[in-house]
XYZ file of C-alpha atoms in Angstrom:
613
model
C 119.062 135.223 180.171
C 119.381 139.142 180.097
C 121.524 140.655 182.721
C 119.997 141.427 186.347
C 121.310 144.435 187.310
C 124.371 147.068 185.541
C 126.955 145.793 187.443
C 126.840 142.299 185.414
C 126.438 143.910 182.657
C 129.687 145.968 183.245
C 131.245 142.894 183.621
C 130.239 140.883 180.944
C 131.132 143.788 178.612
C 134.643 144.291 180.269
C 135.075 140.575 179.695
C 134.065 140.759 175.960
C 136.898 143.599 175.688
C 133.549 146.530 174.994
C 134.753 148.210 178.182
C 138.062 149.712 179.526
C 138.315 151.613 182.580
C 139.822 154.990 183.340
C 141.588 155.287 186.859
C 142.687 159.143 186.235
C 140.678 161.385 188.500
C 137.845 163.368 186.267
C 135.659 166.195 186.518
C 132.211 165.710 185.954
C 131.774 169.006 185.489
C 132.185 169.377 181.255
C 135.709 167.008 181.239
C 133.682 163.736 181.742
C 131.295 164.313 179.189
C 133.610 165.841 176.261
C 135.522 162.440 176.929
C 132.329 160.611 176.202
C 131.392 162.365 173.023
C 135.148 162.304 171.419
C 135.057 158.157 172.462
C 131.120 157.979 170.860
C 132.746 159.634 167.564
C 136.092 157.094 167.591
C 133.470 154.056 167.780
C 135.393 153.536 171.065
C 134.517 150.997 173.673
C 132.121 152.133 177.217
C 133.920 153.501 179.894
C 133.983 153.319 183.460
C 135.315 156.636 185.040
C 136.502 155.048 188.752
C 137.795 158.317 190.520
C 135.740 161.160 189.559
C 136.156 164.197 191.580
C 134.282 165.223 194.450
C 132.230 162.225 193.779
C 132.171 158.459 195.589
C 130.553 157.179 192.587
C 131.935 155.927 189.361
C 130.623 157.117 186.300
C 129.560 154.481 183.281
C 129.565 156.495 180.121
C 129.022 155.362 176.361
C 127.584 151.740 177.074
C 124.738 152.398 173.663
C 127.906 153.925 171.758
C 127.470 151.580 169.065
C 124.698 149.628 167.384
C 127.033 146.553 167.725
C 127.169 146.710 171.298
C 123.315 147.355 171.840
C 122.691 144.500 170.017
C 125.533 142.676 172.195
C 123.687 144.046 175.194
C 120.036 142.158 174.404
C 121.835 139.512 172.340
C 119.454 136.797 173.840
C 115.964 138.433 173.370
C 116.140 140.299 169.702
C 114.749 137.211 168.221
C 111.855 136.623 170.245
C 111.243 140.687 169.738
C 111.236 139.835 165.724
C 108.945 137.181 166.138
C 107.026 139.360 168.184
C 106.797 142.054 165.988
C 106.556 139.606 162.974
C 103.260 138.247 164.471
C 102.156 141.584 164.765
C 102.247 142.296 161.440
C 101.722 139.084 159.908
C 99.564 137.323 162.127
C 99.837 134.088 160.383
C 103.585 133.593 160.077
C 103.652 131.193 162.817
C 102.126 128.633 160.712
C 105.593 128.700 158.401
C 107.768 128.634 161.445
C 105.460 126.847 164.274
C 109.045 125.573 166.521
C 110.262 128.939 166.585
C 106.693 130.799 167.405
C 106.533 127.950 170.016
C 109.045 129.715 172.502
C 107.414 133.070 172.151
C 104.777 132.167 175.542
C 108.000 132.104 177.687
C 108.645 135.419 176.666
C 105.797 136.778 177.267
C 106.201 135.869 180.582
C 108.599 138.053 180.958
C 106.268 140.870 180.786
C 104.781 140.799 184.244
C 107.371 142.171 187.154
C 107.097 139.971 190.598
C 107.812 141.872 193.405
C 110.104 141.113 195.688
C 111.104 141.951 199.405
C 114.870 142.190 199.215
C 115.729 145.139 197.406
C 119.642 146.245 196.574
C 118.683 149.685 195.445
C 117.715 150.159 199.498
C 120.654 149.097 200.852
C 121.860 153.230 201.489
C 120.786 156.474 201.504
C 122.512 159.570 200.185
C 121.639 163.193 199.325
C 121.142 165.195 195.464
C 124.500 166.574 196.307
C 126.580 163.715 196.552
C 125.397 162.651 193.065
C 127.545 162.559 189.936
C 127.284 166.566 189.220
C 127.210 165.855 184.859
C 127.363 169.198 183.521
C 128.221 168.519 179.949
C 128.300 171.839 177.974
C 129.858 175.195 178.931
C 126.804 177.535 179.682
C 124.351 174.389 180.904
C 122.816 175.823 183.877
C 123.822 173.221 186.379
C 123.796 169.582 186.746
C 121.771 166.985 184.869
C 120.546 163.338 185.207
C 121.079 162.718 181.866
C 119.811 158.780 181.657
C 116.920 158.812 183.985
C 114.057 156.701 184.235
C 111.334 158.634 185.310
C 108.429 156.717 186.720
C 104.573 157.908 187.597
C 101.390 156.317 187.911
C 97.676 157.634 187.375
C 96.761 159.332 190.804
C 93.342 158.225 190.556
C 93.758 154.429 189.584
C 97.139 153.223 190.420
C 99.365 150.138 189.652
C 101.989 149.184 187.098
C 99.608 148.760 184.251
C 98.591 152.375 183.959
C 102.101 153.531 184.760
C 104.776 155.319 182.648
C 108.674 155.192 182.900
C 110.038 158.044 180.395
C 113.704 159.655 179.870
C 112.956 163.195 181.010
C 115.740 165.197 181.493
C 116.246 165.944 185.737
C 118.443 169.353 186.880
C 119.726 168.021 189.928
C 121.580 172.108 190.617
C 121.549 175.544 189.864
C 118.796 177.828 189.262
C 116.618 178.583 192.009
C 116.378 174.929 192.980
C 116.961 174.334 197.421
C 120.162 172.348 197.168
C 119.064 168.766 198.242
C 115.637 169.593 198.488
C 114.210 170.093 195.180
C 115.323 169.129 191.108
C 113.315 170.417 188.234
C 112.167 167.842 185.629
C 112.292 168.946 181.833
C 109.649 167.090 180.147
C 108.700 167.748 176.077
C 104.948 167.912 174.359
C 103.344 164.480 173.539
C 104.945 162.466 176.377
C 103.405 160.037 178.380
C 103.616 161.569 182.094
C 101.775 164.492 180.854
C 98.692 162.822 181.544
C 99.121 161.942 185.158
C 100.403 165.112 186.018
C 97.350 166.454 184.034
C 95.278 164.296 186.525
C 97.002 165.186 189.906
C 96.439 168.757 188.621
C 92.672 168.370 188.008
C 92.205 166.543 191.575
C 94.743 168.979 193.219
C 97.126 166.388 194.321
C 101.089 166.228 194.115
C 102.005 163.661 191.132
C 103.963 160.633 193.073
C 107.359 160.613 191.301
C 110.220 158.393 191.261
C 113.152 158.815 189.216
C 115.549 155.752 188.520
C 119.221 155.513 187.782
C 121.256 152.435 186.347
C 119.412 148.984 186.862
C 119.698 145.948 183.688
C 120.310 148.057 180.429
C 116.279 147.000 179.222
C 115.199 149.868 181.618
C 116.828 152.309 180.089
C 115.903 151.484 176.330
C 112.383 150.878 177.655
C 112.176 154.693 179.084
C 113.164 155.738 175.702
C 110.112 153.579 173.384
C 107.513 154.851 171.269
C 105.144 152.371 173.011
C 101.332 152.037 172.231
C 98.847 153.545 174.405
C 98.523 150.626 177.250
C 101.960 148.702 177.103
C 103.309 149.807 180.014
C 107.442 150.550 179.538
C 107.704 148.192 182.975
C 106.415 144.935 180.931
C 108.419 145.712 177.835
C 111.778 145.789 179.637
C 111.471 142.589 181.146
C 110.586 140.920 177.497
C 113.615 143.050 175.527
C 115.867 141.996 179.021
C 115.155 138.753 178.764
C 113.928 138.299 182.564
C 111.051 139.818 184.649
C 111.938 143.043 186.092
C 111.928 142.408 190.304
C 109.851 145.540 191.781
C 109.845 146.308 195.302
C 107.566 148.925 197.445
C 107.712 150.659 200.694
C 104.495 151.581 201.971
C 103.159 155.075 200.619
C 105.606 155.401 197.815
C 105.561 153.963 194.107
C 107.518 150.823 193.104
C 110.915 150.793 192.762
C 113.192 148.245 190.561
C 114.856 145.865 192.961
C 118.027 146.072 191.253
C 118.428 149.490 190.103
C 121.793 151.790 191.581
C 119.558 154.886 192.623
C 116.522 155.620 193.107
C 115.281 159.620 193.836
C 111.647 159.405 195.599
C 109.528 162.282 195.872
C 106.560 164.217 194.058
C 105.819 167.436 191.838
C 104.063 170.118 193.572
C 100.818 170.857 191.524
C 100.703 174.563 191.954
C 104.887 175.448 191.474
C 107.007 176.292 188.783
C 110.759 176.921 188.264
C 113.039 178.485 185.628
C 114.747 175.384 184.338
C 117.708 174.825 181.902
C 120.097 176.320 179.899
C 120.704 172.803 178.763
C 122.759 171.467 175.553
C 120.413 169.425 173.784
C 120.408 166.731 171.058
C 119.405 169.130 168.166
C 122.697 170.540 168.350
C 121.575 174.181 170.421
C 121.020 175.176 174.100
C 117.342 174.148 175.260
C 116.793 177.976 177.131
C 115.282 178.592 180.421
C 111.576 178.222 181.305
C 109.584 177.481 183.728
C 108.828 173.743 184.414
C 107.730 171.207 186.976
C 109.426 170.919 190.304
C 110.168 167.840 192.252
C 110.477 167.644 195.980
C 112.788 165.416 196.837
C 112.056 163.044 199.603
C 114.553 160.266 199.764
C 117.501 158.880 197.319
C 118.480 155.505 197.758
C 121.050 153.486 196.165
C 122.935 150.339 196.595
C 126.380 148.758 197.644
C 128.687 149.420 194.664
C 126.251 151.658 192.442
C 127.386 152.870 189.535
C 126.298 155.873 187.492
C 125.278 155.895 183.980
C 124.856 159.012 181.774
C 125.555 160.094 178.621
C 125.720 163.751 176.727
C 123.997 164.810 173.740
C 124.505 167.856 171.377
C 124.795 168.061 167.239
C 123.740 164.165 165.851
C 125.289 161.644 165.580
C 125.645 161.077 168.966
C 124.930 158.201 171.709
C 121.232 158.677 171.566
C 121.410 158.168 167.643
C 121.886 154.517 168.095
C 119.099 154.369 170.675
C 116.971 156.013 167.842
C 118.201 153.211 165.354
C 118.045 150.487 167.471
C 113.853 151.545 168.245
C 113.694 151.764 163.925
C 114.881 148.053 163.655
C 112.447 147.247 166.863
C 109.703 149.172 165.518
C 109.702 149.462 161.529
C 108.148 146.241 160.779
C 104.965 147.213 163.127
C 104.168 150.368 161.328
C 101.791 149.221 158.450
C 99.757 147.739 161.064
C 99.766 151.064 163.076
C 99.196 153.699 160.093
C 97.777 151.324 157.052
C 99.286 152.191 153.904
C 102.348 153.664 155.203
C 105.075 151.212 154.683
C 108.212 152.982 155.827
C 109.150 156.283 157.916
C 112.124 157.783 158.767
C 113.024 160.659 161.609
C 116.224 161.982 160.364
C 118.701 161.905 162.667
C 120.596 164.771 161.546
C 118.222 167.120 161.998
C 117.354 166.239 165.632
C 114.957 163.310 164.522
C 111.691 165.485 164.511
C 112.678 168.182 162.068
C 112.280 165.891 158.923
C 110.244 163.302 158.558
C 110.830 160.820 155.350
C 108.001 158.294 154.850
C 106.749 155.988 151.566
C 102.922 155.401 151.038
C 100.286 153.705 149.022
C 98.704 155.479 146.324
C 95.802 153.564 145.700
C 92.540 155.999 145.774
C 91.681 155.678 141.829
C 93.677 152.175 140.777
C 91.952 152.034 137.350
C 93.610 155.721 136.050
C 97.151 156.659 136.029
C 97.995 160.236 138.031
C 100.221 161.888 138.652
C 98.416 163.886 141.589
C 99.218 162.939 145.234
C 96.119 161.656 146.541
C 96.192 159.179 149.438
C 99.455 160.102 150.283
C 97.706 163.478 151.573
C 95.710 161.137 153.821
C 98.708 159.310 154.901
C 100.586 162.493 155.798
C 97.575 163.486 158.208
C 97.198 160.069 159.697
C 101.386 160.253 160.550
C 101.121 163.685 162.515
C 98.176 162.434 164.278
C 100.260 159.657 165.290
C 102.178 160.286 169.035
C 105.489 161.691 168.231
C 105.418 161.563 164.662
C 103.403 164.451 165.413
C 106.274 166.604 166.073
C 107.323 166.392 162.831
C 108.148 169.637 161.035
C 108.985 169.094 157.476
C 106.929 165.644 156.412
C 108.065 164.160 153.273
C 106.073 161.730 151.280
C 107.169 159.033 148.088
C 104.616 156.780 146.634
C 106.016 153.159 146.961
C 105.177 152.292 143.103
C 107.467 155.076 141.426
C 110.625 153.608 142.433
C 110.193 150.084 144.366
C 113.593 150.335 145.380
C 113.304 153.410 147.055
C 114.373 153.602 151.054
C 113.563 156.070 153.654
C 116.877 155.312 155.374
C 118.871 156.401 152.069
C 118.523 159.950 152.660
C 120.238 161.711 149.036
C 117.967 159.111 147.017
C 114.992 159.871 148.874
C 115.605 163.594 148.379
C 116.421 163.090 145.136
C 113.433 161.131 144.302
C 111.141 163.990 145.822
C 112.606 166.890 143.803
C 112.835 164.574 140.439
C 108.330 164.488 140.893
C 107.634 167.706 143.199
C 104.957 170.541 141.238
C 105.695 173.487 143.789
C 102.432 174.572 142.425
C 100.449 171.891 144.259
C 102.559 169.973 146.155
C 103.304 172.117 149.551
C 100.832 171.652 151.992
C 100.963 174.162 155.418
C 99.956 173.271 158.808
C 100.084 177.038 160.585
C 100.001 178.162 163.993
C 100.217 174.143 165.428
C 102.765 172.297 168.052
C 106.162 171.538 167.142
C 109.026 169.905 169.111
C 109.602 171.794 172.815
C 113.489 171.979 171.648
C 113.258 173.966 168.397
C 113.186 177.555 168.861
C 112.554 178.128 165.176
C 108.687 179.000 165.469
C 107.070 181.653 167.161
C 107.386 180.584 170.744
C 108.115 177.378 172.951
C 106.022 174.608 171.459
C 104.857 176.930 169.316
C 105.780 176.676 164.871
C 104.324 175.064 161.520
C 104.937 172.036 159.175
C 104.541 171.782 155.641
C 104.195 168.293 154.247
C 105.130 167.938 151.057
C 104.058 164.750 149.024
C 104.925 164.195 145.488
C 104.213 161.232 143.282
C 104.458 159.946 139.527
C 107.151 159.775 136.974
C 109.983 162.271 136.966
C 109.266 165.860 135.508
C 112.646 167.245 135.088
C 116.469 166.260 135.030
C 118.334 167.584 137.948
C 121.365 169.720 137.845
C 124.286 168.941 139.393
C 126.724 171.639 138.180
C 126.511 175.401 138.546
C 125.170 177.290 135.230
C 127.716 179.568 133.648
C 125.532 182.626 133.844
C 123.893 182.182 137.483
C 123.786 185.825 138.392
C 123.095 186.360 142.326
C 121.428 189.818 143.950
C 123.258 191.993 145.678
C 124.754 190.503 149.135
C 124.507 187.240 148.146
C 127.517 185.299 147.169
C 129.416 181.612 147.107
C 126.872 179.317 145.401
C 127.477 175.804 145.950
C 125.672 173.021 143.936
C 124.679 170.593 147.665
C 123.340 168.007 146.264
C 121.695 167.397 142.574
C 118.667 169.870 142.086
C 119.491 171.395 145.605
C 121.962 175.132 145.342
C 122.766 176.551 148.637
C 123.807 180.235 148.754
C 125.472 182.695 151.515
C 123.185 184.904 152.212
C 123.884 188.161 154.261
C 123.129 188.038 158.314
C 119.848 188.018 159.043
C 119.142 190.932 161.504
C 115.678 191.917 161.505
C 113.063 189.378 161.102
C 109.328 189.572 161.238
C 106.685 186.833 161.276
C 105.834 186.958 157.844
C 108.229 188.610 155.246
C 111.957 188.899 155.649
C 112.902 192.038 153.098
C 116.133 190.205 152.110
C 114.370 187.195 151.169
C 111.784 188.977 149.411
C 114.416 190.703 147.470
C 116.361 187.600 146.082
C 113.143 185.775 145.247
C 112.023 189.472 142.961
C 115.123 189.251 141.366
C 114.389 186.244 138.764
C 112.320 185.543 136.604
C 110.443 181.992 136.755
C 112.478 180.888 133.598
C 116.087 181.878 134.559
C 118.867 179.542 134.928
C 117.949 179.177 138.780
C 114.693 177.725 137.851
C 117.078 174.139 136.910
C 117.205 173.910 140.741
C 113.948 172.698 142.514
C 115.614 173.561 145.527
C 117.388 176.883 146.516
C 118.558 176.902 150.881
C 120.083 180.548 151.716
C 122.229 179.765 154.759
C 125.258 181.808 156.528
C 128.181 179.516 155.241
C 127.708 177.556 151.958
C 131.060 176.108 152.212
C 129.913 174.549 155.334
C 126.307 173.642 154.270
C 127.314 171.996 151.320
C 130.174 170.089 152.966
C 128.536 167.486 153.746
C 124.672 165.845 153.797
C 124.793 165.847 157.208
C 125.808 169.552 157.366
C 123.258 170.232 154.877
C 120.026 168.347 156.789
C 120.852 170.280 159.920
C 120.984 173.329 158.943
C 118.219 173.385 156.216
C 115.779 171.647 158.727
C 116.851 172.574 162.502
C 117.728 176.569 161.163
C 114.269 177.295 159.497
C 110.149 177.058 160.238
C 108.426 176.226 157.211
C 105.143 179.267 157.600
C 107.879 181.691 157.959
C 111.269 180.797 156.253
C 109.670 179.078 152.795
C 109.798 181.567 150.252
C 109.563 180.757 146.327
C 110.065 182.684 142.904
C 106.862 183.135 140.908
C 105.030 182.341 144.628
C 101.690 182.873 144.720
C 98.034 182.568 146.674
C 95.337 180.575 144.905
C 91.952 180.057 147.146
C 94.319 179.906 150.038
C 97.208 177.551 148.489
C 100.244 178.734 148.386
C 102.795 177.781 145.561
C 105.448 179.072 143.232
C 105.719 178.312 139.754
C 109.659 178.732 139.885
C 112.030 177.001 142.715
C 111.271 177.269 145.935
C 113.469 178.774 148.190
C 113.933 178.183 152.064
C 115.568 180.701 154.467
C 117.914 178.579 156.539
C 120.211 181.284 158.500
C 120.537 181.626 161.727
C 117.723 184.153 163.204
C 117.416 186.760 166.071
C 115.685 184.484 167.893
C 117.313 180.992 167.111
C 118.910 179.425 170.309
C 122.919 179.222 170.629
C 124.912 176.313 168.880
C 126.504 174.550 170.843
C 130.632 174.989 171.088
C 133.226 172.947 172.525
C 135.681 174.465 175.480
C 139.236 174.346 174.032
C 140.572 174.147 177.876
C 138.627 171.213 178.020
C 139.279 169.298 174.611
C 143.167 169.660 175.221
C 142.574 168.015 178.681
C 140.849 165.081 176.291
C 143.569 165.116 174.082
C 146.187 164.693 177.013
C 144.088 161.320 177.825
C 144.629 160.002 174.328
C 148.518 160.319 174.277
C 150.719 157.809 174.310
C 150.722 156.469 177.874
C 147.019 157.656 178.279
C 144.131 155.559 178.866
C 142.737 156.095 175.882
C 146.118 156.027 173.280
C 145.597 154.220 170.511
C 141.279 154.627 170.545
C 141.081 158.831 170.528
């Protein structure tokens, strides 16, 4: 059976030696979570912080740190969840495996709560200020709940089954928030509690809110799933935890889990607003200030011996990358059945998951003739950003699955490879202008506000790809240190971008004008102008972010030989994407030194973490 609350969990984990605890005092201002992120990148067990300063709560950080220990976590469920999702796709398998399907009705059981009178989480009462105060990057603009489970309900028909639990990030300080009285609450396009607070808008109600911290560890992966429209995240945590989640109520407010450590109670005012953030986000920049929701606080419970969980995010990998691989394996056998013909997608985690999108597709429209034209696959690609928040995609890339059946979404320098072995930049670059993209990329015109290009490309290769530089590459003026990234794909420093309009950078302009479609450039399919081709070229991972997170496709795709053809836009010649930093780009985000040495200090010899930092 899955664990009841977080406490046996902590225990169980500390028993299994995938937990050590730290008895040094810390500040959770910046020290706590610089510790987490340096133990995240050492593979390093969770941590319990037990004295952190100016706080009676301990602090649980990096318990998702690895895909070994999330797997460790829900070690007695995963099975049943492949079954499920094996039935789901193959209705019939239970006929080849009838014993094991057989088990699968006591699971399901697990999807309906009880509710239950004697509640933990009510045991005290506290106030915002006496909570963990996680700031995790230098210019965040106050504290953050950083794991919460946010849960809502329709206003106008009410109950569990139309309710959703998301991870939306709270600001429990700063700004122009009344200490103790109100938090803001930082939610994203295409999330599920849009919808009810749509509705208690529309009947000019406040939206009932209650925010949740801690509880058993399927809460928090639940507030985190891409589930379908009507599978409430309630039901699915108690199937991935193994036991039915125990929901209490107090009369007038929303349910609350039995066993989780805190609970905030209170509601979003339909008519106010509030500047919220600077926060560091998972893309690897600062999330700026704007104005968002604002939740009156009412109550915050919590009970005997809670304990705190959180995490940080910033550049990928971090923590929440094994959340997003641990949804893939949940969720990758389910999506023929969800988008037919698409047999495999990939958010790159690199680029902040929804700047690139890698997916593999039928090609099926005309069976009896052999083309070389991407057909279906346009289909495909229109189906995916119609599809929750696959939407959010920016750059979609498409493979058919019968060029290369070997081909995986997950292997990211054959997939790219793959693409620029096939891709006609005459016909193969397909613009979606003046549409949504993610709330946390500040690469489009304003907040929510960008393009996507999908580019699909199918049939045998059409050219050989380079991987070395050509003896006489000639570069324009201002443009130096060409680096070959990957094969077919040069990266070159270009000079600081400081003007830029929505259409036509001169610079890039001027670099495209200076070759000719048949010049030794034209042997890369590929050409990414960046600020630091050292760095770009480093690595893949240094190359995906900042190719995808640094540039908007309408506005930073250029191309030589480009041209406009009945509204399609091409190039005969590479095509070349603007990836430097812009006037308008949000800050990276940067480590404080003061801080890191403090981290340092913690893994010397006789520190609590020697010998794992």
């Amino acid at each position: 059976m899955g664990y009841r609350n977080l406490l046996e969990c902590v225990q169980d984990l500390e028993h299994h030696g995938e937990l050590i605890r730290i008895e040094r005092e810390i500040d959770p201002s910046l020290e706590v979570g610089a510790v987490q992120r340096r133990v995240y990148r050492a593979g390093g067990p969770a941590l319990l912080f037990t004295r952190v300063k100016g706080c009676e709560f301990p602090m649980l950080a990096n318990l998702f740190g690895t895909r070994g220990r999330i797997r460790f976590l829900f070690r007695d469920t995963l099975k049943a969840m492949e079954k499920i999702a094996g039935l789901r796709s193959d209705p019939w398998s239970f006929l080849r495996d009838p014993l094991g399907a057989a088990v699968l009705p006591l699971h399901a059981y697990h999807l309906l709560p009880s509710t239950v009178r004697n509640a933990p989480v009510l045991a005290n009462r506290t106030t915002i200020g006496k909570l963990p105060q996680l700031r995790s990057w230098p210019d965040d603009g106050g504290a953050y709940i950083t794991l919460p489970q946010v849960y809502t309900e329709c206003p106008t028909m009410t109950g569990w089954r139309r309710s959703n639990l998301g991870m939306y990030r709270i600001q429990l300080s700063g700004g122009r928030y009344r200490p103790d009285e109100e938090v803001g609450i930082h939610y994203q396009i295409h999330r599920g509690i849009a919808a009810h607070h749509a509705e208690a808008i529309r009947i000019g109600v406040p939206l009932k809110v209650n925010i949740f911290v801690g509880g058993p560890p399927a809460l928090t992966v639940a507030a985190v799933m891409p589930l379908p429209e009507g599978m409430p995240e309630i039901a699915f945590a108690g199937l991935l935890g193994g036991r039915r989640v125990r929901m209490t109520q107090l009369p007038g407010l929303l349910p609350i889990p039995a066993e989780a450590d805190f609970c905030i109670v209170g509601e979003i005012d339909p008519e106010r607003t509030l500047p919220e953030g600077p926060f560091g986000d998972h893309i690897g920049y600062y999330s700026l200030t704007h104005d968002f929701p604002v939740i009156r606080v009412k109550s915050v419970f919590h009970r005997t011996g809670a304990i705190w969980p959180f995490t940080t995010v910033g550049r990928p990998p971090q923590e929440d990358s094994e959340f997003g691989a641990f949804i893939h394996e949940l969720t990758a056998p389910l999506i023929s059945t969800v988008i037919p013909g698409v047999h495999a997608v990939h958010a790159v985690d690199a680029t902040g998951v929804h700047a690139l999108l890698l997916a593999i597709g039928s090609e099926r429209y005309v069976p009896y003739r052999r083309t070389s034209k991407p057909q279906e696959l346009l289909t495909l690609a229109n189906a995916i950003l119609g599809q929750g928040q696959l939407s959010l995609a920016k750059y979609l890339l498409l493979a058919a699955e019968g060029d290369n059946p070997r081909l995986a979404v997950t292997d990211i320098a054959a997939f790219l490879r793959h693409i620029l072995e096939r891709v006609d930049w005459r016909r193969d670059l397909h613009f979606h202008t003046c549409t949504t993209i993610d709330t946390l990329d500040y690469t489009g015109s304003g907040l929510n506000e960008g393009s996507k290009v999908v580019i699909a490309a199918t049939g045998p290769a059409i050219r050989s790809l380079p991987t070395t530089l050509p003896t006489d590459l000639c570069l324009p003026a201002d443009f130096v240190d060409p680096k070959v990234c990957l094969p077919g794909v040069l990266v070159v420093r270009g000079p600081a971008c400081r003007e830029y309009r929505d259409c036509l950078t001169a610079d890039m302009a001027a670099f495209c004008a200076f070759y000719r479609e048949n010049g030794s450039i034209s042997s890369f399919p590929l050409v990414v102008v960046v600020d630091d081709s050292d760095f770009a070229a480093r690595t893949l991972d240094n190359f995906l972010w900042v190719t995808f997170t640094r540039s908007n496709p309408a506005t930073d795709i250029y191309g030589i030989g480009a041209f406009l053809d009945c509204k399609h836009w091409g190039c005969r010649g590479p095509l070349v994407i603007d990836a430097r930093r812009k006037p308008h780009h949000a800050p990276p985000l940067v480590d404080d030194p003061e801080i890191e040495q403090r981290v340092d200090a913690l893994g010397a010899p006789g520190g609590p973490l020697h010998g794992i930092l």
